[in-house]
Each structure stands twice: as C-alpha cells, then as structure tokens.
Amino acid sequence: MLVKTKAIVISVVKYQEKSLVVKCFTASDGMKSYFVRNAFSGKKADQKIAYFQPFSLLELEADHKNKGTLEHFKEIKIAFPYQTLHVDLYKSAMVLFLSEIVHHSIREEEKNGPLFSFLEAALIQLDTQPHWPNFHLKLLIELSKHLGFYPEQVTDYPFFDLSDGLFTTNQGLLSLSEHETFLFKKLLKLEWNNFEKVFTNSERRLLLTVVLNYFSIHLHGFKKPKSLEVLTALFT
C-alpha cells in the first residue's frame, strides 16, 4: 500500500558499506522500519545525511507491505529543517539520549496521532528555543502520559510510589524519599514554556535517575540509554 505520511527518525543502523535500516515513528502507522539501499551514494549524498539524523522530521512516500519485513521509501524529504537541534552540543546530546528512550519505549505498529503530534511539536520547540536544561526531563514525564503510566494527580502526601504511580503517606520499598518526591512534584508542575534552570545540576541528575527508574518499572524490557553518560557529563 502506497502511503504518504510525516515521520520522525528514531534510529539508524548501518548495513554493510552504504545501506541503512532506518526506524521511524510515522503519523500514519506508528513504528516502521525501512531499508535504504546505497544511502550515501549519488550526487546528493551529502544532503541525504540530514534525512537520517536522530529525530529528523520527514515527509515520506513509502510502499507499506505490512508483512513484518522492512519497508521501502519511494520519496523522502525534510518536513522541518532544524536550525540548532543537530549542531548545538547540548541539544544534540538531548536528542541522542531521547531518541534512544523512544526507541525502547514505543514498539507498536499502529497509528498514534496524539503521540506523534506531541513529539513533533516538542522537537520543533526545542529547535527554535534557547538553551532548555529541563527539556529532557519534561519530555520524558509527558511521554509517560502517552504510554499509560503518568503519575496520579499531585497531592500533599510526602512520598511517591514508583510502582503504583501515586503519592502516599507512607514510604514503601519502591517509594521516593521526601526530598526526591518534592523534586518530582516540582517537575510535574513545570510548564513547557518555562526555560529557567529551576533545578540545580545535582537535582537534575537525581530527577533523571528517578524518571529512568520509573520507566524501567513500567516498561517491560526498558534499557538504560548508552548516551546517558554523555548527557550527564554535559549537564554537570
């Protein structure tokens, strides 16, 4: 079936010398993987590199056979040309880290329009706004909403239970400490348009650990991103 759709590049794996396997989250069909033969050959080889960067926003036409095999692009172009996302050191580190998270979090091959729109808008905002130190934290906690385990409404209770996803009066085995819960509540209340630092570097590192633990509890087979060390080093 011939499909025209927007897509977000999630991961790219080199195959042999010049070919690629490109995993995309598409607006039309959810996660799809494509085989790109001789990806870096031809007159426009340099331009093609921009197509296959993590979180590139594409418009594509593809032949979807939907047989569980690799699909093939018919036509492909950049839907939104980033100005800073892949050249700014901090933003590119965030993109690499978050694309790994999304790769291990979204597995279904089915349409999810709200999730696609959320990711698309967030990436465009990250590209067009100045340095945003809390973006990765805010995106992850909002992503949990689309994945079905967003925390219960914030209450005055002093502890947050990671397993049940709710605030409690007593600290259980999988509960955050009072200090961690305080920071977590602060993150949940953080607005998208708040570009202030808000958290110290140590608080940000602590919150990232908390959020990743939360994901690992609620997503079967969730893996710690390889790019985590790079992101942590940049924000230290």
mmCIF file of C-alpha atoms in Angstrom:
data_model
loop_
_atom_site.group_PDB
_atom_site.id
_atom_site.type_symbol
_atom_site.label_atom_id
_atom_site.label_comp_id
_atom_site.label_asym_id
_atom_site.label_seq_id
_atom_site.Cartn_x
_atom_site.Cartn_y
_atom_site.Cartn_z
ATOM 1 C CA MET A 1 0.000 0.000 0.000
ATOM 2 C CA LEU A 2 1.393 3.374 -1.011
ATOM 3 C CA VAL A 3 1.411 5.760 1.945
ATOM 4 C CA LYS A 4 2.220 9.460 2.271
ATOM 5 C CA THR A 5 2.974 10.496 5.825
ATOM 6 C CA LYS A 6 5.074 12.532 8.192
ATOM 7 C CA ALA A 7 7.671 10.589 10.142
ATOM 8 C CA ILE A 8 10.235 11.045 12.927
ATOM 9 C CA VAL A 9 13.539 9.208 12.603
ATOM 10 C CA ILE A 10 14.127 7.169 15.756
ATOM 11 C CA SER A 11 17.197 5.061 14.997
ATOM 12 C CA VAL A 12 19.584 4.281 12.157
ATOM 13 C CA VAL A 13 21.697 1.146 11.761
ATOM 14 C CA LYS A 14 24.328 0.823 9.065
ATOM 15 C CA TYR A 15 24.025 -2.255 6.853
ATOM 16 C CA GLN A 16 27.161 -3.358 5.038
ATOM 17 C CA GLU A 17 29.032 -0.426 3.466
ATOM 18 C CA LYS A 18 26.456 2.003 2.111
ATOM 19 C CA SER A 19 22.983 0.860 3.133
ATOM 20 C CA LEU A 20 20.892 1.652 6.213
ATOM 21 C CA VAL A 21 17.998 0.300 8.234
ATOM 22 C CA VAL A 22 16.005 3.327 9.402
ATOM 23 C CA LYS A 23 13.392 3.060 12.136
ATOM 24 C CA CYS A 24 10.745 5.790 12.046
ATOM 25 C CA PHE A 25 7.720 6.701 14.085
ATOM 26 C CA THR A 26 5.176 7.559 11.421
ATOM 27 C CA ALA A 27 1.989 9.584 11.727
ATOM 28 C CA SER A 28 0.113 7.017 9.634
ATOM 29 C CA ASP A 29 1.254 3.656 11.013
ATOM 30 C CA GLY A 30 3.271 4.056 14.206
ATOM 31 C CA MET A 31 6.704 2.436 14.212
ATOM 32 C CA LYS A 32 8.002 1.260 10.816
ATOM 33 C CA SER A 33 11.460 0.148 9.690
ATOM 34 C CA TYR A 34 12.809 0.924 6.228
ATOM 35 C CA PHE A 35 15.688 -0.405 4.166
ATOM 36 C CA VAL A 36 17.681 2.303 2.359
ATOM 37 C CA ARG A 37 19.992 0.832 -0.257
ATOM 38 C CA ASN A 38 23.117 2.843 -1.145
ATOM 39 C CA ALA A 39 22.033 5.613 1.228
ATOM 40 C CA PHE A 40 25.157 7.711 0.759
ATOM 41 C CA SER A 41 25.757 7.253 -2.946
ATOM 42 C CA GLY A 42 24.798 9.584 -5.763
ATOM 43 C CA LYS A 43 25.064 13.308 -6.397
ATOM 44 C CA LYS A 44 23.022 14.338 -3.345
ATOM 45 C CA ALA A 45 24.756 12.043 -0.859
ATOM 46 C CA ASP A 46 25.710 14.935 1.452
ATOM 47 C CA GLN A 47 22.120 16.140 1.575
ATOM 48 C CA LYS A 48 20.841 12.670 2.448
ATOM 49 C CA ILE A 49 22.768 12.671 5.719
ATOM 50 C CA ALA A 50 20.283 15.196 7.125
ATOM 51 C CA TYR A 51 17.441 12.741 6.464
ATOM 52 C CA PHE A 52 18.888 10.127 8.783
ATOM 53 C CA GLN A 53 19.801 12.054 11.926
ATOM 54 C CA PRO A 54 18.048 11.159 15.205
ATOM 55 C CA PHE A 55 14.647 12.855 15.412
ATOM 56 C CA SER A 56 14.761 14.279 11.877
ATOM 57 C CA LEU A 57 11.243 15.284 10.820
ATOM 58 C CA LEU A 58 10.434 13.851 7.415
ATOM 59 C CA GLU A 59 7.702 13.792 4.819
ATOM 60 C CA LEU A 60 7.799 10.496 3.005
ATOM 61 C CA GLU A 61 6.058 8.366 0.466
ATOM 62 C CA ALA A 62 6.566 4.663 1.044
ATOM 63 C CA ASP A 63 5.357 1.263 -0.025
ATOM 64 C CA HIS A 64 3.992 -0.363 3.152
ATOM 65 C CA LYS A 65 3.528 -4.083 2.587
ATOM 66 C CA ASN A 66 2.766 -4.648 6.290
ATOM 67 C CA LYS A 67 4.178 -8.175 6.285
ATOM 68 C CA GLY A 68 6.592 -7.739 9.186
ATOM 69 C CA THR A 69 9.507 -7.110 6.816
ATOM 70 C CA LEU A 70 11.476 -3.960 6.040
ATOM 71 C CA GLU A 71 9.572 -1.342 4.055
ATOM 72 C CA HIS A 72 10.997 0.905 1.320
ATOM 73 C CA PHE A 73 10.886 4.653 0.710
ATOM 74 C CA LYS A 74 9.547 5.873 -2.613
ATOM 75 C CA GLU A 75 10.239 9.530 -1.901
ATOM 76 C CA ILE A 76 11.607 11.371 1.093
ATOM 77 C CA LYS A 77 12.211 14.996 2.089
ATOM 78 C CA ILE A 78 12.777 17.076 5.199
ATOM 79 C CA ALA A 79 9.491 18.261 6.706
ATOM 80 C CA PHE A 80 11.084 20.764 9.074
ATOM 81 C CA PRO A 81 14.705 21.871 8.560
ATOM 82 C CA TYR A 82 16.258 22.178 12.016
ATOM 83 C CA GLN A 83 18.469 25.175 12.670
ATOM 84 C CA THR A 84 20.041 24.181 16.014
ATOM 85 C CA LEU A 85 18.985 20.665 17.008
ATOM 86 C CA HIS A 86 21.893 18.797 15.437
ATOM 87 C CA VAL A 87 24.585 21.465 15.760
ATOM 88 C CA ASP A 88 24.093 22.730 19.316
ATOM 89 C CA LEU A 89 26.125 20.467 21.612
ATOM 90 C CA TYR A 90 23.568 20.349 24.425
ATOM 91 C CA LYS A 91 20.553 19.916 22.178
ATOM 92 C CA SER A 92 22.196 17.193 20.096
ATOM 93 C CA ALA A 93 23.071 15.299 23.288
ATOM 94 C CA MET A 94 19.442 15.544 24.419
ATOM 95 C CA VAL A 95 18.249 14.351 21.016
ATOM 96 C CA LEU A 96 20.569 11.337 21.016
ATOM 97 C CA PHE A 97 19.504 10.396 24.546
ATOM 98 C CA LEU A 98 15.770 10.897 23.992
ATOM 99 C CA SER A 99 15.728 9.053 20.665
ATOM 100 C CA GLU A 100 17.148 6.027 22.500
ATOM 101 C CA ILE A 101 14.401 6.307 25.106
ATOM 102 C CA VAL A 102 11.694 6.495 22.443
ATOM 103 C CA HIS A 103 13.287 3.578 20.581
ATOM 104 C CA HIS A 104 12.936 1.365 23.659
ATOM 105 C CA SER A 105 9.544 2.736 24.723
ATOM 106 C CA ILE A 106 7.343 2.711 21.607
ATOM 107 C CA ARG A 107 7.075 -0.667 19.926
ATOM 108 C CA GLU A 108 3.629 -0.957 18.383
ATOM 109 C CA GLU A 109 2.979 -0.688 14.662
ATOM 110 C CA GLU A 110 -0.252 1.215 14.930
ATOM 111 C CA LYS A 111 -1.305 4.802 14.471
ATOM 112 C CA ASN A 112 -0.990 7.092 17.490
ATOM 113 C CA GLY A 113 -1.796 10.587 16.311
ATOM 114 C CA PRO A 114 -1.646 12.346 19.696
ATOM 115 C CA LEU A 115 1.790 10.890 20.474
ATOM 116 C CA PHE A 116 3.136 11.837 17.052
ATOM 117 C CA SER A 117 1.810 15.395 17.353
ATOM 118 C CA PHE A 118 3.276 15.705 20.845
ATOM 119 C CA LEU A 119 6.770 14.617 19.742
ATOM 120 C CA GLU A 120 6.680 16.747 16.588
ATOM 121 C CA ALA A 121 5.665 19.914 18.473
ATOM 122 C CA ALA A 122 8.200 19.289 21.251
ATOM 123 C CA LEU A 123 11.088 18.834 18.811
ATOM 124 C CA ILE A 124 10.230 21.970 16.858
ATOM 125 C CA GLN A 125 10.008 23.915 20.111
ATOM 126 C CA LEU A 126 13.388 22.585 21.265
ATOM 127 C CA ASP A 127 14.947 23.613 17.960
ATOM 128 C CA THR A 128 13.519 27.130 17.958
ATOM 129 C CA GLN A 129 14.009 27.998 21.639
ATOM 130 C CA PRO A 130 17.213 28.877 23.510
ATOM 131 C CA HIS A 131 19.053 26.504 25.843
ATOM 132 C CA TRP A 132 16.453 24.491 27.758
ATOM 133 C CA PRO A 133 18.142 22.459 30.545
ATOM 134 C CA ASN A 134 14.978 20.708 31.724
ATOM 135 C CA PHE A 135 13.612 19.709 28.320
ATOM 136 C CA HIS A 136 14.592 16.031 28.520
ATOM 137 C CA LEU A 137 13.012 15.666 31.965
ATOM 138 C CA LYS A 138 9.781 17.367 30.938
ATOM 139 C CA LEU A 139 9.522 15.399 27.690
ATOM 140 C CA LEU A 140 10.012 12.073 29.471
ATOM 141 C CA ILE A 141 7.382 12.726 32.107
ATOM 142 C CA GLU A 142 4.917 13.890 29.437
ATOM 143 C CA LEU A 143 5.797 10.833 27.336
ATOM 144 C CA SER A 144 4.677 8.631 30.236
ATOM 145 C CA LYS A 145 1.210 10.121 29.781
ATOM 146 C CA HIS A 146 1.046 8.783 26.224
ATOM 147 C CA LEU A 147 2.460 5.418 27.299
ATOM 148 C CA GLY A 148 -0.151 4.946 30.007
ATOM 149 C CA PHE A 149 1.681 5.408 33.305
ATOM 150 C CA TYR A 150 1.606 9.138 34.002
ATOM 151 C CA PRO A 151 1.682 9.779 37.774
ATOM 152 C CA GLU A 152 -1.549 10.294 39.676
ATOM 153 C CA GLN A 153 -2.560 13.874 40.371
ATOM 154 C CA VAL A 154 -0.133 15.626 42.719
ATOM 155 C CA THR A 155 -1.261 15.601 46.347
ATOM 156 C CA ASP A 156 0.187 16.793 49.662
ATOM 157 C CA TYR A 157 1.329 13.275 50.527
ATOM 158 C CA PRO A 158 5.114 13.221 51.153
ATOM 159 C CA PHE A 159 6.098 10.068 49.225
ATOM 160 C CA PHE A 160 5.701 8.867 45.642
ATOM 161 C CA ASP A 161 5.359 5.143 44.977
ATOM 162 C CA LEU A 162 7.129 4.329 41.697
ATOM 163 C CA SER A 163 5.343 1.016 41.260
ATOM 164 C CA ASP A 164 1.772 2.260 41.769
ATOM 165 C CA GLY A 165 2.386 5.706 40.291
ATOM 166 C CA LEU A 166 0.726 7.575 43.130
ATOM 167 C CA PHE A 167 1.527 9.732 46.152
ATOM 168 C CA THR A 168 1.270 8.111 49.577
ATOM 169 C CA THR A 169 1.518 8.888 53.285
ATOM 170 C CA ASN A 170 3.935 6.035 53.987
ATOM 171 C CA GLN A 171 7.272 5.213 52.355
ATOM 172 C CA GLY A 172 7.298 1.753 50.785
ATOM 173 C CA LEU A 173 10.110 -0.285 49.227
ATOM 174 C CA LEU A 174 9.680 1.401 45.842
ATOM 175 C CA SER A 175 8.867 4.879 47.127
ATOM 176 C CA LEU A 176 10.901 8.011 46.634
ATOM 177 C CA SER A 177 12.305 9.824 49.658
ATOM 178 C CA GLU A 178 10.645 13.036 50.795
ATOM 179 C CA HIS A 179 13.314 15.113 49.056
ATOM 180 C CA GLU A 180 13.012 13.125 45.824
ATOM 181 C CA THR A 181 9.233 13.389 45.992
ATOM 182 C CA PHE A 182 9.470 17.159 46.482
ATOM 183 C CA LEU A 183 11.615 17.476 43.341
ATOM 184 C CA PHE A 184 9.368 15.099 41.408
ATOM 185 C CA LYS A 185 6.295 17.198 42.254
ATOM 186 C CA LYS A 186 8.179 20.264 41.088
ATOM 187 C CA LEU A 187 8.891 18.557 37.757
ATOM 188 C CA LEU A 188 5.254 17.539 37.306
ATOM 189 C CA LYS A 189 4.141 21.139 37.843
ATOM 190 C CA LEU A 190 6.786 22.576 35.493
ATOM 191 C CA GLU A 191 5.287 24.370 32.471
ATOM 192 C CA TRP A 192 6.515 23.708 28.936
ATOM 193 C CA ASN A 193 7.276 27.376 28.355
ATOM 194 C CA ASN A 194 9.495 27.655 31.450
ATOM 195 C CA PHE A 195 13.067 27.924 30.161
ATOM 196 C CA GLU A 196 14.596 28.782 33.518
ATOM 197 C CA LYS A 197 17.118 26.499 35.159
ATOM 198 C CA VAL A 198 14.691 25.658 38.052
ATOM 199 C CA PHE A 199 16.819 22.738 39.286
ATOM 200 C CA THR A 200 20.478 22.600 40.249
ATOM 201 C CA ASN A 201 22.723 20.223 38.304
ATOM 202 C CA SER A 202 22.683 17.692 41.141
ATOM 203 C CA GLU A 203 18.885 17.888 41.395
ATOM 204 C CA ARG A 204 18.588 17.391 37.640
ATOM 205 C CA ARG A 205 20.801 14.302 37.772
ATOM 206 C CA LEU A 206 18.761 12.927 40.664
ATOM 207 C CA LEU A 207 15.483 13.542 38.827
ATOM 208 C CA LEU A 208 16.795 11.854 35.700
ATOM 209 C CA THR A 209 17.656 8.763 37.742
ATOM 210 C CA VAL A 210 14.169 8.832 39.276
ATOM 211 C CA VAL A 211 12.417 9.152 35.901
ATOM 212 C CA LEU A 212 14.506 6.394 34.304
ATOM 213 C CA ASN A 213 13.742 4.093 37.231
ATOM 214 C CA TYR A 214 10.070 4.928 36.810
ATOM 215 C CA PHE A 215 10.246 3.973 33.125
ATOM 216 C CA SER A 216 12.117 0.741 33.862
ATOM 217 C CA ILE A 217 9.400 -0.334 36.321
ATOM 218 C CA HIS A 218 6.534 0.339 33.921
ATOM 219 C CA LEU A 219 8.051 -0.663 30.571
ATOM 220 C CA HIS A 220 8.994 -4.303 30.110
ATOM 221 C CA GLY A 221 12.470 -4.684 28.642
ATOM 222 C CA PHE A 222 13.348 -0.999 29.051
ATOM 223 C CA LYS A 223 17.095 -0.433 28.612
ATOM 224 C CA LYS A 224 19.355 2.218 30.087
ATOM 225 C CA PRO A 225 20.376 4.526 27.199
ATOM 226 C CA LYS A 226 24.004 4.250 26.096
ATOM 227 C CA SER A 227 24.113 8.038 25.670
ATOM 228 C CA LEU A 228 23.219 8.673 29.333
ATOM 229 C CA GLU A 229 26.848 9.226 30.350
ATOM 230 C CA VAL A 230 27.341 11.843 27.628
ATOM 231 C CA LEU A 231 24.214 13.715 28.681
ATOM 232 C CA THR A 232 25.186 13.589 32.348
ATOM 233 C CA ALA A 233 28.690 14.880 31.614
ATOM 234 C CA LEU A 234 27.385 17.838 29.627
ATOM 235 C CA PHE A 235 24.989 18.908 32.365
ATOM 236 C CA THR A 236 27.446 18.572 35.242
#
